[in-house]
């Protein structure tokens, strides 16, 4: 295998799978700053779950670099309601892309895991070596199992065939192009919608799932996009790399922060009948920092950016 640290992305043909999603669109913004050929394909043109169609696409387009930002994603409620969708669809998408990347002699591939793949009772902050050392959080185990499988498949291709396939493990993400579905979104988008609608409708109370004591680490998607480019150019090994801020906040404090960003002046209530998910989930990002990457967008600014985007694109 070539040593593809210091890998030059310029003049490479790069396929961004899932380019219309939150992560994919942020990655596109970063890649456009580099002199490259960018390959994308819409869902209605190519179902990434269809192996034969994916194979034909790879044969025709011959990408040199692949970024897997395509996935079936959602919050706790969606994971509980659609376990088959989260496990089966993600397995199909990532398996088809990874397999065809190998068969098409792709030079480099990056797979994105998720911090939910770590054991629910991991020591804090969570180091990369804690993977597969304990039981998963039940509220998102289906998605986590799929992501673990993708990470391990990349490791297997590297071990058996010397493919330069790398994996990153991002923390909880937020930002423009997030899914603001009223029922199936992740915490940041869900809370932004709740507080915005309460403000708009003149409601006095906003109800937040759980007790509020759970702590989460939030990374702006633009920071992740920069990390993906950085790691493609500078990292080549089988071990995954954590990508985050290394700073966590309680859901209670996070809800207060969003209420101020939105301008909601009512009460915040916590529905303790709803699950908290993992109580603690903060990543150890020391390996990424030592390599020279660090997050740049602080949470307050990031939420302001996200809400302004949502006002123009979602709440119109």
mmCIF file of C-alpha atoms in Angstrom:
data_model
loop_
_atom_site.group_PDB
_atom_site.id
_atom_site.type_symbol
_atom_site.label_atom_id
_atom_site.label_comp_id
_atom_site.label_asym_id
_atom_site.label_seq_id
_atom_site.Cartn_x
_atom_site.Cartn_y
_atom_site.Cartn_z
ATOM 1 C CA UNK A 1 0.000 0.000 0.000
ATOM 2 C CA UNK A 2 1.181 3.489 -0.789
ATOM 3 C CA UNK A 3 1.853 5.737 2.171
ATOM 4 C CA UNK A 4 -0.970 8.177 1.598
ATOM 5 C CA UNK A 5 -0.263 10.520 4.457
ATOM 6 C CA UNK A 6 0.265 13.941 2.897
ATOM 7 C CA UNK A 7 -2.229 12.883 0.251
ATOM 8 C CA UNK A 8 -2.868 15.696 -2.242
ATOM 9 C CA UNK A 9 -6.543 16.166 -3.071
ATOM 10 C CA UNK A 10 -5.903 18.642 -5.857
ATOM 11 C CA UNK A 11 -6.800 17.351 -9.300
ATOM 12 C CA UNK A 12 -8.440 14.272 -7.783
ATOM 13 C CA UNK A 13 -11.902 13.084 -8.744
ATOM 14 C CA UNK A 14 -13.827 13.083 -5.449
ATOM 15 C CA UNK A 15 -17.200 11.405 -4.906
ATOM 16 C CA UNK A 16 -19.243 12.868 -2.061
ATOM 17 C CA UNK A 17 -21.974 10.352 -1.277
ATOM 18 C CA UNK A 18 -24.904 12.095 0.381
ATOM 19 C CA UNK A 19 -23.989 15.568 -0.873
ATOM 20 C CA UNK A 20 -27.444 17.051 -0.168
ATOM 21 C CA UNK A 21 -27.362 16.210 3.537
ATOM 22 C CA UNK A 22 -25.972 18.308 6.364
ATOM 23 C CA UNK A 23 -22.513 16.732 6.322
ATOM 24 C CA UNK A 24 -22.304 16.234 2.559
ATOM 25 C CA UNK A 25 -23.242 19.825 1.730
ATOM 26 C CA UNK A 26 -20.669 21.142 4.220
ATOM 27 C CA UNK A 27 -18.021 18.889 2.679
ATOM 28 C CA UNK A 28 -18.883 20.192 -0.791
ATOM 29 C CA UNK A 29 -18.321 23.747 0.418
ATOM 30 C CA UNK A 30 -14.820 22.791 1.565
ATOM 31 C CA UNK A 31 -13.914 20.757 -1.522
ATOM 32 C CA UNK A 32 -14.886 23.619 -3.810
ATOM 33 C CA UNK A 33 -11.981 25.562 -2.296
ATOM 34 C CA UNK A 34 -9.647 22.927 -3.748
ATOM 35 C CA UNK A 35 -8.968 22.403 -7.444
ATOM 36 C CA UNK A 36 -10.746 19.082 -7.841
ATOM 37 C CA UNK A 37 -13.358 17.286 -9.877
ATOM 38 C CA UNK A 38 -16.389 16.794 -7.659
ATOM 39 C CA UNK A 39 -18.786 13.901 -8.295
ATOM 40 C CA UNK A 40 -22.291 13.845 -6.854
ATOM 41 C CA UNK A 41 -25.513 12.025 -7.616
ATOM 42 C CA UNK A 42 -29.050 12.630 -6.330
ATOM 43 C CA UNK A 43 -31.176 9.993 -4.611
ATOM 44 C CA UNK A 44 -33.677 9.933 -7.450
ATOM 45 C CA UNK A 45 -30.877 9.104 -9.883
ATOM 46 C CA UNK A 46 -29.059 6.500 -7.798
ATOM 47 C CA UNK A 47 -30.376 4.433 -4.897
ATOM 48 C CA UNK A 48 -27.217 3.703 -2.908
ATOM 49 C CA UNK A 49 -28.950 0.638 -1.440
ATOM 50 C CA UNK A 50 -29.009 -0.987 -4.891
ATOM 51 C CA UNK A 51 -25.698 -2.798 -5.390
ATOM 52 C CA UNK A 52 -26.011 -3.270 -9.152
ATOM 53 C CA UNK A 53 -26.797 0.393 -9.759
ATOM 54 C CA UNK A 54 -23.973 1.511 -7.480
ATOM 55 C CA UNK A 55 -21.558 -0.763 -9.341
ATOM 56 C CA UNK A 56 -22.593 0.696 -12.700
ATOM 57 C CA UNK A 57 -22.169 4.222 -11.351
ATOM 58 C CA UNK A 58 -18.632 3.514 -10.102
ATOM 59 C CA UNK A 59 -17.610 1.887 -13.393
ATOM 60 C CA UNK A 60 -18.877 4.885 -15.327
ATOM 61 C CA UNK A 61 -17.568 7.698 -13.096
ATOM 62 C CA UNK A 62 -14.309 6.211 -11.726
ATOM 63 C CA UNK A 63 -13.817 8.348 -8.599
ATOM 64 C CA UNK A 64 -10.330 8.477 -7.099
ATOM 65 C CA UNK A 65 -11.472 9.560 -3.626
ATOM 66 C CA UNK A 66 -14.709 8.686 -1.816
ATOM 67 C CA UNK A 67 -16.307 10.466 1.138
ATOM 68 C CA UNK A 68 -19.227 8.541 2.648
ATOM 69 C CA UNK A 69 -21.594 11.166 4.038
ATOM 70 C CA UNK A 70 -24.718 9.238 3.025
ATOM 71 C CA UNK A 71 -26.678 7.605 5.840
ATOM 72 C CA UNK A 72 -30.100 7.111 7.350
ATOM 73 C CA UNK A 73 -30.009 9.369 10.428
ATOM 74 C CA UNK A 74 -32.398 10.536 13.135
ATOM 75 C CA UNK A 75 -32.903 11.057 16.855
ATOM 76 C CA UNK A 76 -33.941 8.727 19.663
ATOM 77 C CA UNK A 77 -37.604 8.562 18.618
ATOM 78 C CA UNK A 78 -36.795 7.702 15.008
ATOM 79 C CA UNK A 79 -34.348 4.991 16.091
ATOM 80 C CA UNK A 80 -37.005 3.436 18.316
ATOM 81 C CA UNK A 81 -39.724 3.505 15.657
ATOM 82 C CA UNK A 82 -37.654 2.451 12.624
ATOM 83 C CA UNK A 83 -34.984 -0.031 13.815
ATOM 84 C CA UNK A 84 -34.983 -1.950 10.522
ATOM 85 C CA UNK A 85 -34.521 1.235 8.492
ATOM 86 C CA UNK A 86 -31.580 2.372 10.596
ATOM 87 C CA UNK A 87 -29.804 -0.978 10.593
ATOM 88 C CA UNK A 88 -30.598 -2.381 7.148
ATOM 89 C CA UNK A 89 -30.488 0.811 5.058
ATOM 90 C CA UNK A 90 -27.200 1.963 6.536
ATOM 91 C CA UNK A 91 -25.622 -1.453 6.073
ATOM 92 C CA UNK A 92 -26.689 -1.528 2.425
ATOM 93 C CA UNK A 93 -25.519 2.022 1.673
ATOM 94 C CA UNK A 94 -22.089 1.736 3.241
ATOM 95 C CA UNK A 95 -21.410 -1.846 2.102
ATOM 96 C CA UNK A 96 -22.202 -0.991 -1.517
ATOM 97 C CA UNK A 97 -20.006 2.090 -1.541
ATOM 98 C CA UNK A 98 -17.060 0.510 0.281
ATOM 99 C CA UNK A 99 -17.119 -2.652 -1.845
ATOM 100 C CA UNK A 100 -17.266 -0.714 -5.100
ATOM 101 C CA UNK A 101 -14.576 1.672 -3.947
ATOM 102 C CA UNK A 102 -12.309 -1.354 -3.545
ATOM 103 C CA UNK A 103 -13.291 -2.904 -6.871
ATOM 104 C CA UNK A 104 -12.787 0.426 -8.648
ATOM 105 C CA UNK A 105 -9.308 0.912 -7.155
ATOM 106 C CA UNK A 106 -10.277 4.106 -5.327
ATOM 107 C CA UNK A 107 -7.115 5.696 -3.934
ATOM 108 C CA UNK A 108 -8.595 6.860 -0.647
ATOM 109 C CA UNK A 109 -11.905 6.581 1.220
ATOM 110 C CA UNK A 110 -13.201 8.112 4.436
ATOM 111 C CA UNK A 111 -16.055 6.551 6.402
ATOM 112 C CA UNK A 112 -17.919 8.488 9.076
ATOM 113 C CA UNK A 113 -18.941 6.689 12.222
ATOM 114 C CA UNK A 114 -20.747 8.300 15.156
ATOM 115 C CA UNK A 115 -20.010 8.830 18.840
ATOM 116 C CA UNK A 116 -23.060 6.657 19.613
ATOM 117 C CA UNK A 117 -21.043 3.583 18.642
ATOM 118 C CA UNK A 118 -19.147 3.761 21.931
ATOM 119 C CA UNK A 119 -20.335 1.733 24.954
ATOM 120 C CA UNK A 120 -23.034 3.513 26.941
ATOM 121 C CA UNK A 121 -20.935 3.487 30.134
ATOM 122 C CA UNK A 122 -17.605 4.509 28.634
ATOM 123 C CA UNK A 123 -15.105 6.333 30.808
ATOM 124 C CA UNK A 124 -14.982 10.050 30.051
ATOM 125 C CA UNK A 125 -13.625 11.535 27.894
ATOM 126 C CA UNK A 126 -14.084 8.668 25.442
ATOM 127 C CA UNK A 127 -10.898 7.396 23.817
ATOM 128 C CA UNK A 128 -10.821 5.551 20.507
ATOM 129 C CA UNK A 129 -9.643 2.363 22.201
ATOM 130 C CA UNK A 130 -12.923 2.119 24.161
ATOM 131 C CA UNK A 131 -14.732 0.809 21.078
ATOM 132 C CA UNK A 132 -16.398 -2.596 21.596
ATOM 133 C CA UNK A 133 -15.560 -2.739 25.302
ATOM 134 C CA UNK A 134 -19.161 -2.673 26.545
ATOM 135 C CA UNK A 135 -22.870 -2.616 25.715
ATOM 136 C CA UNK A 136 -24.371 -0.009 23.395
ATOM 137 C CA UNK A 137 -26.982 2.579 24.380
ATOM 138 C CA UNK A 138 -30.344 0.859 23.600
ATOM 139 C CA UNK A 139 -31.988 4.041 22.263
ATOM 140 C CA UNK A 140 -29.721 4.104 19.213
ATOM 141 C CA UNK A 141 -28.210 0.627 19.004
ATOM 142 C CA UNK A 142 -29.529 -0.092 15.482
ATOM 143 C CA UNK A 143 -27.782 2.910 13.967
ATOM 144 C CA UNK A 144 -24.721 2.253 16.113
ATOM 145 C CA UNK A 145 -24.450 -1.366 14.978
ATOM 146 C CA UNK A 146 -24.541 -0.304 11.334
ATOM 147 C CA UNK A 147 -21.872 2.333 11.892
ATOM 148 C CA UNK A 148 -19.666 -0.101 13.798
ATOM 149 C CA UNK A 149 -19.969 -2.534 10.898
ATOM 150 C CA UNK A 150 -18.925 0.131 8.391
ATOM 151 C CA UNK A 151 -15.925 1.095 10.463
ATOM 152 C CA UNK A 152 -14.865 -2.526 10.808
ATOM 153 C CA UNK A 153 -15.419 -3.191 7.097
ATOM 154 C CA UNK A 154 -13.007 -0.378 6.241
ATOM 155 C CA UNK A 155 -10.516 -1.857 8.701
ATOM 156 C CA UNK A 156 -10.975 -5.291 7.132
ATOM 157 C CA UNK A 157 -10.328 -4.005 3.599
ATOM 158 C CA UNK A 158 -7.204 -2.277 4.838
ATOM 159 C CA UNK A 159 -6.013 -5.466 6.578
ATOM 160 C CA UNK A 160 -6.807 -7.906 3.761
ATOM 161 C CA UNK A 161 -6.255 -5.786 0.654
ATOM 162 C CA UNK A 162 -4.114 -2.835 1.829
ATOM 163 C CA UNK A 163 -6.804 -0.313 0.879
ATOM 164 C CA UNK A 164 -6.308 3.185 2.235
ATOM 165 C CA UNK A 165 -9.727 3.386 3.850
ATOM 166 C CA UNK A 166 -9.900 5.528 7.003
ATOM 167 C CA UNK A 167 -12.659 6.150 9.559
ATOM 168 C CA UNK A 168 -13.585 9.192 11.626
ATOM 169 C CA UNK A 169 -15.908 9.258 14.642
ATOM 170 C CA UNK A 170 -17.687 12.614 14.858
ATOM 171 C CA UNK A 171 -19.481 13.783 17.972
ATOM 172 C CA UNK A 172 -23.049 15.169 17.867
ATOM 173 C CA UNK A 173 -23.421 17.476 14.879
ATOM 174 C CA UNK A 174 -25.509 20.537 14.087
ATOM 175 C CA UNK A 175 -25.583 23.271 11.468
ATOM 176 C CA UNK A 176 -27.127 24.343 8.155
ATOM 177 C CA UNK A 177 -28.988 21.662 6.188
ATOM 178 C CA UNK A 178 -29.751 19.693 9.327
ATOM 179 C CA UNK A 179 -33.012 17.728 9.445
ATOM 180 C CA UNK A 180 -35.595 19.877 11.238
ATOM 181 C CA UNK A 181 -38.370 17.270 11.150
ATOM 182 C CA UNK A 182 -40.704 17.902 14.129
ATOM 183 C CA UNK A 183 -40.471 14.293 15.349
ATOM 184 C CA UNK A 184 -37.375 12.598 13.948
ATOM 185 C CA UNK A 185 -34.600 15.203 14.188
ATOM 186 C CA UNK A 186 -31.541 15.272 16.443
ATOM 187 C CA UNK A 187 -31.381 17.376 19.613
ATOM 188 C CA UNK A 188 -30.089 20.719 18.222
ATOM 189 C CA UNK A 189 -32.522 20.947 15.301
ATOM 190 C CA UNK A 190 -35.392 19.559 17.395
ATOM 191 C CA UNK A 191 -34.896 22.163 20.115
ATOM 192 C CA UNK A 192 -34.446 25.021 17.661
ATOM 193 C CA UNK A 193 -37.776 24.088 16.069
ATOM 194 C CA UNK A 194 -39.528 23.701 19.442
ATOM 195 C CA UNK A 195 -38.394 27.077 20.746
ATOM 196 C CA UNK A 196 -39.032 28.844 17.451
ATOM 197 C CA UNK A 197 -42.573 27.491 17.193
ATOM 198 C CA UNK A 198 -43.281 28.298 20.849
ATOM 199 C CA UNK A 199 -42.097 31.859 20.304
ATOM 200 C CA UNK A 200 -44.099 32.212 17.086
ATOM 201 C CA UNK A 201 -47.266 30.793 18.667
ATOM 202 C CA UNK A 202 -46.942 32.723 21.906
ATOM 203 C CA UNK A 203 -46.660 29.592 24.028
ATOM 204 C CA UNK A 204 -45.486 29.865 27.632
ATOM 205 C CA UNK A 205 -43.798 26.465 27.954
ATOM 206 C CA UNK A 206 -41.427 24.309 25.947
ATOM 207 C CA UNK A 207 -41.123 20.643 26.893
ATOM 208 C CA UNK A 208 -37.747 18.976 26.469
ATOM 209 C CA UNK A 209 -37.247 15.209 26.525
ATOM 210 C CA UNK A 210 -35.521 13.710 29.561
ATOM 211 C CA UNK A 211 -34.307 15.118 32.838
ATOM 212 C CA UNK A 212 -31.876 17.634 31.386
ATOM 213 C CA UNK A 213 -28.901 16.142 33.224
ATOM 214 C CA UNK A 214 -27.478 14.259 30.235
ATOM 215 C CA UNK A 215 -24.415 15.974 28.810
ATOM 216 C CA UNK A 216 -23.556 16.264 25.134
ATOM 217 C CA UNK A 217 -20.725 17.575 23.003
ATOM 218 C CA UNK A 218 -21.791 19.483 19.880
ATOM 219 C CA UNK A 219 -19.682 20.117 16.762
ATOM 220 C CA UNK A 220 -20.625 22.503 13.965
ATOM 221 C CA UNK A 221 -20.802 20.603 10.695
ATOM 222 C CA UNK A 222 -18.387 23.022 8.988
ATOM 223 C CA UNK A 223 -15.725 21.996 11.493
ATOM 224 C CA UNK A 224 -16.350 18.345 10.653
ATOM 225 C CA UNK A 225 -16.056 19.109 6.937
ATOM 226 C CA UNK A 226 -12.655 20.715 7.521
ATOM 227 C CA UNK A 227 -11.630 17.707 9.609
ATOM 228 C CA UNK A 228 -12.584 15.331 6.792
ATOM 229 C CA UNK A 229 -10.391 17.210 4.316
ATOM 230 C CA UNK A 230 -7.552 17.438 6.843
ATOM 231 C CA UNK A 231 -7.625 13.709 7.629
ATOM 232 C CA UNK A 232 -7.853 12.708 3.965
ATOM 233 C CA UNK A 233 -4.686 14.662 3.345
ATOM 234 C CA UNK A 234 -2.804 13.766 6.525
ATOM 235 C CA UNK A 235 -3.973 10.472 8.019
ATOM 236 C CA UNK A 236 -3.543 6.871 6.932
ATOM 237 C CA UNK A 237 -4.105 4.106 9.502
ATOM 238 C CA UNK A 238 -6.664 1.516 10.549
ATOM 239 C CA UNK A 239 -7.559 3.103 13.874
ATOM 240 C CA UNK A 240 -10.487 5.545 13.791
ATOM 241 C CA UNK A 241 -10.010 9.156 14.885
ATOM 242 C CA UNK A 242 -12.400 11.057 17.171
ATOM 243 C CA UNK A 243 -13.596 14.409 15.820
ATOM 244 C CA UNK A 244 -15.191 16.850 18.256
ATOM 245 C CA UNK A 245 -14.669 19.860 20.489
ATOM 246 C CA UNK A 246 -13.767 18.016 23.680
ATOM 247 C CA UNK A 247 -16.272 20.267 25.506
ATOM 248 C CA UNK A 248 -19.670 19.085 26.705
ATOM 249 C CA UNK A 249 -22.775 20.812 28.073
ATOM 250 C CA UNK A 250 -25.859 19.561 29.905
ATOM 251 C CA UNK A 251 -29.079 19.351 27.910
ATOM 252 C CA UNK A 252 -30.574 21.764 30.461
ATOM 253 C CA UNK A 253 -27.925 24.396 29.750
ATOM 254 C CA UNK A 254 -28.084 23.662 26.029
ATOM 255 C CA UNK A 255 -31.841 24.251 26.011
ATOM 256 C CA UNK A 256 -31.341 27.562 27.807
ATOM 257 C CA UNK A 257 -28.741 28.585 25.237
ATOM 258 C CA UNK A 258 -31.052 27.795 22.322
ATOM 259 C CA UNK A 259 -33.979 29.620 23.956
ATOM 260 C CA UNK A 260 -31.833 32.750 24.090
ATOM 261 C CA UNK A 261 -30.651 32.344 20.498
ATOM 262 C CA UNK A 262 -34.248 32.010 19.328
ATOM 263 C CA UNK A 263 -35.573 34.705 21.650
ATOM 264 C CA UNK A 264 -38.049 32.553 23.577
ATOM 265 C CA UNK A 265 -38.854 34.081 26.969
ATOM 266 C CA UNK A 266 -41.138 31.387 28.416
ATOM 267 C CA UNK A 267 -40.481 28.388 30.657
ATOM 268 C CA UNK A 268 -38.434 25.299 29.903
ATOM 269 C CA UNK A 269 -39.980 22.091 31.248
ATOM 270 C CA UNK A 270 -38.395 18.625 31.238
ATOM 271 C CA UNK A 271 -40.452 15.524 30.446
ATOM 272 C CA UNK A 272 -38.839 12.965 32.732
ATOM 273 C CA UNK A 273 -40.983 10.186 31.254
ATOM 274 C CA UNK A 274 -38.852 10.406 28.092
ATOM 275 C CA UNK A 275 -35.372 8.831 27.804
ATOM 276 C CA UNK A 276 -32.152 10.771 28.316
ATOM 277 C CA UNK A 277 -30.066 8.476 26.141
ATOM 278 C CA UNK A 278 -26.443 8.149 27.228
ATOM 279 C CA UNK A 279 -25.892 10.342 30.295
ATOM 280 C CA UNK A 280 -22.299 11.213 29.420
ATOM 281 C CA UNK A 281 -20.763 11.288 25.945
ATOM 282 C CA UNK A 282 -17.702 13.482 25.517
ATOM 283 C CA UNK A 283 -14.945 12.491 23.122
ATOM 284 C CA UNK A 284 -11.223 12.566 23.758
ATOM 285 C CA UNK A 285 -10.020 14.512 20.708
ATOM 286 C CA UNK A 286 -6.344 14.659 21.716
ATOM 287 C CA UNK A 287 -5.178 12.528 18.767
ATOM 288 C CA UNK A 288 -6.746 14.875 16.206
ATOM 289 C CA UNK A 289 -5.377 17.923 18.008
ATOM 290 C CA UNK A 290 -1.861 16.460 18.098
ATOM 291 C CA UNK A 291 -2.092 15.928 14.344
ATOM 292 C CA UNK A 292 -2.865 19.618 13.854
ATOM 293 C CA UNK A 293 -6.651 19.777 13.587
ATOM 294 C CA UNK A 294 -8.909 21.599 16.035
ATOM 295 C CA UNK A 295 -12.496 22.857 15.990
ATOM 296 C CA UNK A 296 -12.917 26.579 15.282
ATOM 297 C CA UNK A 297 -16.614 27.429 15.729
ATOM 298 C CA UNK A 298 -17.760 27.865 19.344
ATOM 299 C CA UNK A 299 -21.240 26.676 20.279
ATOM 300 C CA UNK A 300 -22.831 30.109 20.720
ATOM 301 C CA UNK A 301 -21.719 31.341 17.305
ATOM 302 C CA UNK A 302 -22.572 28.027 15.700
ATOM 303 C CA UNK A 303 -26.123 28.087 17.019
ATOM 304 C CA UNK A 304 -26.582 31.683 15.841
ATOM 305 C CA UNK A 305 -25.447 30.649 12.350
ATOM 306 C CA UNK A 306 -27.751 27.632 12.360
ATOM 307 C CA UNK A 307 -30.825 29.552 13.500
ATOM 308 C CA UNK A 308 -30.275 32.285 10.903
ATOM 309 C CA UNK A 309 -30.051 29.568 8.228
ATOM 310 C CA UNK A 310 -33.231 27.895 9.528
ATOM 311 C CA UNK A 311 -35.128 31.199 9.473
ATOM 312 C CA UNK A 312 -34.355 31.565 5.769
ATOM 313 C CA UNK A 313 -34.702 27.939 4.720
ATOM 314 C CA UNK A 314 -37.036 26.135 7.144
ATOM 315 C CA UNK A 315 -39.280 28.575 8.990
ATOM 316 C CA UNK A 316 -40.502 30.587 6.021
#
